[in-house]
mmCIF file of C-alpha atoms in Angstrom:
data_model
loop_
_atom_site.group_PDB
_atom_site.id
_atom_site.type_symbol
_atom_site.label_atom_id
_atom_site.label_comp_id
_atom_site.label_asym_id
_atom_site.label_seq_id
_atom_site.Cartn_x
_atom_site.Cartn_y
_atom_site.Cartn_z
ATOM 1 C CA UNK A 15 0.012 -0.127 0.012
ATOM 2 C CA UNK A 16 2.716 2.518 0.900
ATOM 3 C CA UNK A 17 4.196 1.956 -2.707
ATOM 4 C CA UNK A 18 0.861 2.516 -4.583
ATOM 5 C CA UNK A 19 0.801 5.561 -6.802
ATOM 6 C CA UNK A 20 -1.059 8.560 -5.874
ATOM 7 C CA UNK A 21 -4.650 8.591 -7.265
ATOM 8 C CA UNK A 22 -4.873 11.144 -10.180
ATOM 9 C CA UNK A 23 -8.428 10.077 -11.158
ATOM 10 C CA UNK A 24 -11.479 8.127 -9.562
ATOM 11 C CA UNK A 25 -11.243 4.436 -9.976
ATOM 12 C CA UNK A 26 -7.459 4.390 -10.484
ATOM 13 C CA UNK A 27 -5.996 1.075 -9.596
ATOM 14 C CA UNK A 28 -3.116 0.422 -7.498
ATOM 15 C CA UNK A 29 0.169 0.345 -9.581
ATOM 16 C CA UNK A 30 -1.518 1.756 -12.660
ATOM 17 C CA UNK A 31 0.274 4.282 -14.220
ATOM 18 C CA UNK A 32 -1.397 7.251 -15.918
ATOM 19 C CA UNK A 33 0.228 8.032 -19.319
ATOM 20 C CA UNK A 34 -2.264 10.888 -20.248
ATOM 21 C CA UNK A 35 -5.011 12.687 -18.871
ATOM 22 C CA UNK A 36 -7.211 14.762 -21.642
ATOM 23 C CA UNK A 37 -9.888 17.301 -21.962
ATOM 24 C CA UNK A 38 -11.161 18.975 -24.597
ATOM 25 C CA UNK A 39 -9.400 21.717 -26.068
ATOM 26 C CA UNK A 40 -9.679 25.191 -24.236
ATOM 27 C CA UNK A 41 -10.909 26.537 -27.806
ATOM 28 C CA UNK A 42 -14.212 24.371 -27.434
ATOM 29 C CA UNK A 43 -15.039 26.497 -24.058
ATOM 30 C CA UNK A 44 -14.305 29.785 -25.920
ATOM 31 C CA UNK A 45 -18.081 30.131 -27.155
ATOM 32 C CA UNK A 46 -19.239 29.870 -23.291
ATOM 33 C CA UNK A 47 -16.820 32.534 -22.436
ATOM 34 C CA UNK A 48 -18.189 34.920 -25.235
ATOM 35 C CA UNK A 49 -21.778 33.995 -24.012
ATOM 36 C CA UNK A 50 -21.210 35.254 -20.590
ATOM 37 C CA UNK A 51 -19.240 38.422 -21.765
ATOM 38 C CA UNK A 52 -22.118 39.066 -23.998
ATOM 39 C CA UNK A 53 -24.633 38.586 -21.336
ATOM 40 C CA UNK A 54 -23.045 40.763 -18.954
ATOM 41 C CA UNK A 55 -22.810 43.726 -21.432
ATOM 42 C CA UNK A 56 -26.178 43.306 -22.624
ATOM 43 C CA UNK A 57 -28.041 45.081 -19.881
ATOM 44 C CA UNK A 58 -25.300 47.884 -20.036
ATOM 45 C CA UNK A 59 -26.083 48.324 -23.778
ATOM 46 C CA UNK A 60 -29.838 48.428 -23.013
ATOM 47 C CA UNK A 61 -29.276 50.903 -20.548
ATOM 48 C CA UNK A 62 -27.090 53.032 -22.455
ATOM 49 C CA UNK A 63 -29.629 52.960 -25.367
ATOM 50 C CA UNK A 64 -32.288 54.096 -23.042
ATOM 51 C CA UNK A 65 -30.292 56.970 -21.453
ATOM 52 C CA UNK A 66 -28.418 58.102 -24.451
ATOM 53 C CA UNK A 67 -30.392 56.598 -27.570
ATOM 54 C CA UNK A 68 -33.939 57.463 -26.990
ATOM 55 C CA UNK A 69 -33.434 59.811 -23.892
ATOM 56 C CA UNK A 70 -35.469 57.925 -21.545
ATOM 57 C CA UNK A 71 -34.742 57.953 -17.731
ATOM 58 C CA UNK A 72 -35.472 54.473 -15.864
ATOM 59 C CA UNK A 73 -37.162 55.127 -12.522
ATOM 60 C CA UNK A 74 -35.050 55.748 -9.640
ATOM 61 C CA UNK A 75 -37.601 54.972 -6.995
ATOM 62 C CA UNK A 76 -40.961 53.332 -6.231
ATOM 63 C CA UNK A 77 -41.880 49.916 -7.178
ATOM 64 C CA UNK A 78 -40.599 49.766 -10.575
ATOM 65 C CA UNK A 79 -37.191 50.727 -9.394
ATOM 66 C CA UNK A 80 -37.117 47.822 -7.110
ATOM 67 C CA UNK A 81 -38.418 45.470 -9.496
ATOM 68 C CA UNK A 82 -35.825 46.704 -11.944
ATOM 69 C CA UNK A 83 -32.833 46.331 -9.705
ATOM 70 C CA UNK A 84 -34.055 42.731 -8.431
ATOM 71 C CA UNK A 85 -34.426 41.587 -12.112
ATOM 72 C CA UNK A 86 -31.274 42.873 -13.125
ATOM 73 C CA UNK A 87 -29.380 41.217 -10.330
ATOM 74 C CA UNK A 88 -31.191 37.775 -10.605
ATOM 75 C CA UNK A 89 -30.429 38.159 -14.593
ATOM 76 C CA UNK A 90 -26.729 38.397 -13.952
ATOM 77 C CA UNK A 91 -26.876 35.683 -11.166
ATOM 78 C CA UNK A 92 -28.481 33.133 -13.773
ATOM 79 C CA UNK A 93 -25.906 34.341 -16.371
ATOM 80 C CA UNK A 94 -22.971 33.389 -14.204
ATOM 81 C CA UNK A 95 -24.441 30.378 -12.809
ATOM 82 C CA UNK A 96 -24.809 29.150 -16.467
ATOM 83 C CA UNK A 97 -21.548 29.917 -17.181
ATOM 84 C CA UNK A 98 -20.230 27.940 -14.093
ATOM 85 C CA UNK A 99 -22.323 24.890 -15.081
ATOM 86 C CA UNK A 100 -20.843 24.943 -18.551
ATOM 87 C CA UNK A 101 -17.410 24.977 -16.802
ATOM 88 C CA UNK A 102 -18.033 22.185 -14.671
ATOM 89 C CA UNK A 103 -19.531 20.005 -17.535
ATOM 90 C CA UNK A 104 -16.399 20.809 -19.790
ATOM 91 C CA UNK A 105 -14.090 20.209 -16.799
ATOM 92 C CA UNK A 106 -15.364 16.867 -15.742
ATOM 93 C CA UNK A 107 -15.374 15.287 -19.375
ATOM 94 C CA UNK A 108 -12.045 13.788 -19.208
ATOM 95 C CA UNK A 109 -10.253 10.909 -21.022
ATOM 96 C CA UNK A 110 -7.511 9.075 -19.117
ATOM 97 C CA UNK A 111 -4.718 6.833 -20.906
ATOM 98 C CA UNK A 112 -3.271 4.381 -18.536
ATOM 99 C CA UNK A 113 -0.839 1.734 -18.984
ATOM 100 C CA UNK A 114 -3.831 -0.789 -18.339
ATOM 101 C CA UNK A 115 -6.853 1.116 -19.953
ATOM 102 C CA UNK A 116 -8.827 3.778 -21.485
ATOM 103 C CA UNK A 117 -11.291 5.484 -19.343
ATOM 104 C CA UNK A 118 -14.034 7.914 -20.669
ATOM 105 C CA UNK A 119 -15.479 9.907 -18.060
ATOM 106 C CA UNK A 120 -18.498 11.963 -19.466
ATOM 107 C CA UNK A 121 -20.579 14.432 -17.334
ATOM 108 C CA UNK A 122 -23.941 15.016 -18.872
ATOM 109 C CA UNK A 123 -25.645 17.591 -16.412
ATOM 110 C CA UNK A 124 -25.462 17.695 -12.666
ATOM 111 C CA UNK A 125 -26.901 14.196 -12.155
ATOM 112 C CA UNK A 126 -25.753 12.121 -15.081
ATOM 113 C CA UNK A 127 -22.411 10.701 -15.307
ATOM 114 C CA UNK A 128 -21.192 8.047 -17.630
ATOM 115 C CA UNK A 129 -17.955 6.135 -17.238
ATOM 116 C CA UNK A 130 -16.412 3.914 -20.025
ATOM 117 C CA UNK A 131 -13.401 1.790 -19.932
ATOM 118 C CA UNK A 132 -11.580 -0.169 -22.287
ATOM 119 C CA UNK A 133 -8.677 -2.757 -21.862
ATOM 120 C CA UNK A 134 -5.591 -1.159 -23.667
ATOM 121 C CA UNK A 135 -4.509 -4.714 -25.080
ATOM 122 C CA UNK A 136 -7.918 -4.637 -26.875
ATOM 123 C CA UNK A 137 -7.261 -1.798 -29.392
ATOM 124 C CA UNK A 138 -7.372 -2.695 -32.798
ATOM 125 C CA UNK A 139 -7.144 0.490 -34.649
ATOM 126 C CA UNK A 140 -6.406 3.955 -33.935
ATOM 127 C CA UNK A 141 -7.368 6.952 -36.040
ATOM 128 C CA UNK A 142 -7.009 10.707 -35.489
ATOM 129 C CA UNK A 143 -8.535 13.735 -37.562
ATOM 130 C CA UNK A 144 -8.332 17.430 -37.703
ATOM 131 C CA UNK A 145 -10.847 19.195 -39.584
ATOM 132 C CA UNK A 146 -10.996 22.906 -40.819
ATOM 133 C CA UNK A 147 -8.793 25.973 -40.332
ATOM 134 C CA UNK A 148 -9.533 26.448 -36.626
ATOM 135 C CA UNK A 149 -8.700 22.909 -35.717
ATOM 136 C CA UNK A 150 -5.627 22.980 -37.949
ATOM 137 C CA UNK A 151 -4.414 26.363 -36.515
ATOM 138 C CA UNK A 152 -4.892 25.306 -32.886
ATOM 139 C CA UNK A 153 -3.875 21.369 -33.510
ATOM 140 C CA UNK A 154 -6.961 19.784 -31.775
ATOM 141 C CA UNK A 155 -9.203 17.081 -33.284
ATOM 142 C CA UNK A 156 -10.730 13.779 -32.666
ATOM 143 C CA UNK A 157 -9.272 10.405 -31.888
ATOM 144 C CA UNK A 158 -11.249 7.222 -32.732
ATOM 145 C CA UNK A 159 -10.046 3.956 -31.132
ATOM 146 C CA UNK A 160 -11.566 0.780 -32.709
ATOM 147 C CA UNK A 161 -11.681 -2.216 -30.481
ATOM 148 C CA UNK A 162 -12.588 -5.813 -30.048
ATOM 149 C CA UNK A 163 -14.655 -4.927 -27.030
ATOM 150 C CA UNK A 164 -18.567 -4.417 -26.828
ATOM 151 C CA UNK A 165 -18.362 -0.970 -27.301
ATOM 152 C CA UNK A 166 -16.480 -0.951 -30.498
ATOM 153 C CA UNK A 167 -15.441 2.570 -30.986
ATOM 154 C CA UNK A 168 -14.245 4.889 -28.415
ATOM 155 C CA UNK A 169 -13.909 8.767 -29.366
ATOM 156 C CA UNK A 170 -11.877 11.500 -27.864
ATOM 157 C CA UNK A 171 -13.280 14.452 -29.039
ATOM 158 C CA UNK A 172 -11.756 17.940 -29.642
ATOM 159 C CA UNK A 173 -8.582 16.873 -27.704
ATOM 160 C CA UNK A 174 -5.322 18.843 -28.254
ATOM 161 C CA UNK A 175 -2.431 17.037 -30.446
ATOM 162 C CA UNK A 176 -4.458 14.315 -31.662
ATOM 163 C CA UNK A 177 -1.962 12.871 -33.555
ATOM 164 C CA UNK A 178 0.462 12.449 -30.618
ATOM 165 C CA UNK A 179 -2.479 11.092 -28.487
ATOM 166 C CA UNK A 180 -2.970 8.424 -31.443
ATOM 167 C CA UNK A 181 0.717 7.627 -31.201
ATOM 168 C CA UNK A 182 0.656 7.189 -27.173
ATOM 169 C CA UNK A 183 -2.394 4.994 -27.602
ATOM 170 C CA UNK A 184 -0.461 2.743 -30.104
ATOM 171 C CA UNK A 185 2.442 2.709 -27.908
ATOM 172 C CA UNK A 186 0.633 1.846 -25.047
ATOM 173 C CA UNK A 187 -1.180 -0.877 -26.824
ATOM 174 C CA UNK A 188 1.982 -2.421 -27.992
ATOM 175 C CA UNK A 189 3.507 -2.343 -24.409
ATOM 176 C CA UNK A 190 0.148 -3.833 -23.076
ATOM 177 C CA UNK A 191 0.239 -6.641 -25.558
ATOM 178 C CA UNK A 192 3.925 -7.571 -24.976
ATOM 179 C CA UNK A 193 3.033 -7.423 -21.340
ATOM 180 C CA UNK A 194 0.065 -9.938 -21.969
ATOM 181 C CA UNK A 195 2.101 -12.444 -24.065
ATOM 182 C CA UNK A 196 4.988 -12.352 -21.469
ATOM 183 C CA UNK A 197 2.581 -13.470 -18.869
ATOM 184 C CA UNK A 198 1.050 -16.176 -21.166
ATOM 185 C CA UNK A 199 4.540 -17.588 -22.474
ATOM 186 C CA UNK A 200 5.903 -19.281 -19.315
ATOM 187 C CA UNK A 201 2.631 -21.325 -18.627
ATOM 188 C CA UNK A 202 3.071 -22.795 -22.109
ATOM 189 C CA UNK A 203 6.549 -24.183 -21.422
ATOM 190 C CA UNK A 204 7.158 -27.645 -20.121
ATOM 191 C CA UNK A 205 9.685 -27.847 -17.267
ATOM 192 C CA UNK A 206 11.590 -30.580 -15.699
ATOM 193 C CA UNK A 207 11.453 -29.213 -12.246
ATOM 194 C CA UNK A 208 8.511 -29.848 -9.662
ATOM 195 C CA UNK A 209 5.136 -29.147 -11.002
ATOM 196 C CA UNK A 210 3.866 -25.670 -11.007
ATOM 197 C CA UNK A 211 1.300 -24.961 -8.391
ATOM 198 C CA UNK A 212 -2.275 -25.552 -9.350
ATOM 199 C CA UNK A 213 -4.835 -22.998 -9.109
ATOM 200 C CA UNK B 16 -53.280 48.656 -6.637
ATOM 201 C CA UNK B 17 -50.498 48.396 -4.045
ATOM 202 C CA UNK B 18 -47.756 45.548 -3.380
ATOM 203 C CA UNK B 19 -45.516 45.476 -0.305
ATOM 204 C CA UNK B 20 -41.907 45.988 -1.338
ATOM 205 C CA UNK B 21 -40.889 43.221 1.024
ATOM 206 C CA UNK B 22 -42.857 40.622 -1.150
ATOM 207 C CA UNK B 23 -40.242 41.235 -4.048
ATOM 208 C CA UNK B 24 -37.415 40.746 -1.482
ATOM 209 C CA UNK B 25 -38.678 37.393 -0.631
ATOM 210 C CA UNK B 26 -39.083 36.129 -4.041
ATOM 211 C CA UNK B 27 -35.549 37.431 -4.547
ATOM 212 C CA UNK B 28 -34.251 35.934 -1.547
ATOM 213 C CA UNK B 29 -35.864 32.567 -2.608
ATOM 214 C CA UNK B 30 -34.413 32.695 -6.030
ATOM 215 C CA UNK B 31 -30.982 33.358 -4.541
ATOM 216 C CA UNK B 32 -31.216 30.267 -2.144
ATOM 217 C CA UNK B 33 -31.897 28.186 -5.306
ATOM 218 C CA UNK B 34 -28.917 29.741 -7.152
ATOM 219 C CA UNK B 35 -26.514 29.302 -3.965
ATOM 220 C CA UNK B 36 -27.812 25.527 -3.949
ATOM 221 C CA UNK B 37 -27.068 25.141 -7.808
ATOM 222 C CA UNK B 38 -23.510 26.612 -7.108
ATOM 223 C CA UNK B 39 -22.827 24.270 -4.336
ATOM 224 C CA UNK B 40 -24.176 21.514 -6.356
ATOM 225 C CA UNK B 41 -21.616 22.206 -8.804
ATOM 226 C CA UNK B 42 -18.888 22.906 -6.589
ATOM 227 C CA UNK B 43 -19.260 19.538 -5.067
ATOM 228 C CA UNK B 44 -19.342 17.826 -8.197
ATOM 229 C CA UNK B 45 -16.042 19.330 -9.009
ATOM 230 C CA UNK B 46 -14.716 18.361 -5.749
ATOM 231 C CA UNK B 47 -16.189 14.737 -5.502
ATOM 232 C CA UNK B 48 -14.961 13.560 -8.848
ATOM 233 C CA UNK B 49 -11.431 14.662 -8.095
ATOM 234 C CA UNK B 50 -10.624 17.423 -10.507
ATOM 235 C CA UNK B 51 -10.418 20.491 -8.513
ATOM 236 C CA UNK B 52 -7.209 21.862 -9.778
ATOM 237 C CA UNK B 53 -5.923 25.442 -10.266
ATOM 238 C CA UNK B 54 -8.233 26.235 -13.216
ATOM 239 C CA UNK B 55 -11.278 24.911 -11.336
ATOM 240 C CA UNK B 56 -10.207 26.777 -8.108
ATOM 241 C CA UNK B 57 -9.837 30.075 -10.141
ATOM 242 C CA UNK B 58 -13.220 29.861 -11.984
ATOM 243 C CA UNK B 59 -14.962 29.047 -8.791
ATOM 244 C CA UNK B 60 -13.518 31.854 -7.199
ATOM 245 C CA UNK B 61 -14.043 34.180 -9.910
ATOM 246 C CA UNK B 62 -17.651 33.014 -10.206
ATOM 247 C CA UNK B 63 -18.123 33.261 -6.503
ATOM 248 C CA UNK B 64 -16.912 36.748 -6.098
ATOM 249 C CA UNK B 65 -18.948 38.050 -9.182
ATOM 250 C CA UNK B 66 -22.162 36.501 -7.646
ATOM 251 C CA UNK B 67 -21.258 38.200 -4.301
ATOM 252 C CA UNK B 68 -20.385 41.679 -6.115
ATOM 253 C CA UNK B 69 -23.988 41.406 -7.964
ATOM 254 C CA UNK B 70 -25.589 41.063 -4.639
ATOM 255 C CA UNK B 71 -23.583 43.707 -2.743
ATOM 256 C CA UNK B 72 -24.745 46.074 -5.736
ATOM 257 C CA UNK B 73 -28.289 45.255 -5.200
ATOM 258 C CA UNK B 74 -28.094 45.763 -1.468
ATOM 259 C CA UNK B 75 -26.439 49.133 -2.247
ATOM 260 C CA UNK B 76 -29.089 50.205 -4.652
ATOM 261 C CA UNK B 77 -31.865 48.999 -2.556
ATOM 262 C CA UNK B 78 -30.642 50.047 0.897
ATOM 263 C CA UNK B 79 -32.657 52.960 1.184
ATOM 264 C CA UNK B 80 -36.009 51.333 0.185
ATOM 265 C CA UNK B 81 -38.945 51.433 2.687
ATOM 266 C CA UNK B 82 -39.443 47.600 2.521
ATOM 267 C CA UNK B 83 -42.388 47.481 4.617
ATOM 268 C CA UNK B 84 -44.376 49.907 2.712
ATOM 269 C CA UNK B 85 -46.254 49.344 -0.561
ATOM 270 C CA UNK B 86 -45.619 50.592 -3.921
ATOM 271 C CA UNK B 87 -48.369 51.418 -6.479
ATOM 272 C CA UNK B 88 -48.339 49.341 -9.423
ATOM 273 C CA UNK B 89 -50.360 51.355 -12.114
ATOM 274 C CA UNK B 90 -49.761 54.791 -10.876
ATOM 275 C CA UNK B 91 -46.061 54.723 -11.215
ATOM 276 C CA UNK B 92 -45.907 52.700 -14.574
ATOM 277 C CA UNK B 93 -42.808 53.987 -16.607
ATOM 278 C CA UNK B 94 -43.682 52.201 -19.749
ATOM 279 C CA UNK B 95 -46.019 55.068 -20.952
ATOM 280 C CA UNK B 96 -43.326 57.499 -21.265
ATOM 281 C CA UNK B 97 -40.940 54.832 -22.678
ATOM 282 C CA UNK B 98 -43.509 54.043 -25.406
ATOM 283 C CA UNK B 99 -43.784 58.056 -26.121
ATOM 284 C CA UNK B 100 -40.025 57.872 -26.571
ATOM 285 C CA UNK B 101 -39.804 54.834 -28.746
#
């Protein structure tokens, strides 16, 4: 236990080495940032239009003043909470490549979470793709992993450096396959020594 | 028709409680699933500060309001003058 590796993701096994932990490229979060900036500026723009565009003074006392201030405050609260929720959703979508498996952790909303994992030795084919000017400029794209498992295709979506990720997956698969064949090989060899312990 | 100002305050406070719960749920998920790194801390801090500032501004703007009194709904409609301007 004292030699176990510090846990970097939920469900990490003892002695399992994390090779790569990926999230979607930061550029995929830019729309959410732009949205919150626009939502923050909108009431200011509307107020400026009222004051300077049509020369209309909003009420500064009375019931409608109270309603206006409270609605504006609530508007900003909702806008920023929506942004925070988008961030949590982005941040908790993670792909983990270890020396034993690939884990896909996908957060959908607050109370919906899907975790898929795949034995790295079962990988059959890896494809990386980068589409369009933006993805090429910022070097991010998709990596598809074809497997022999029940879920036949794993996808890493909008991840940075997809070609390097694909290379790492292939390398991890090679290493895992060699490890598995070296575990299997000694059992196949007959020996003249005392018989091996039977399970 | 007159409505007490505190009714709106109560509605706002209820909405704020829901907002705080939503914020806490999101924060709980970040902590629970083990990915509370520097970026998460930064975004959480910024969001928390903004929410606090928004409410401080609301308090500043509404500090002088006589909450126990009532405001007239129709006598003080600002929309007539707005419609004239538009």
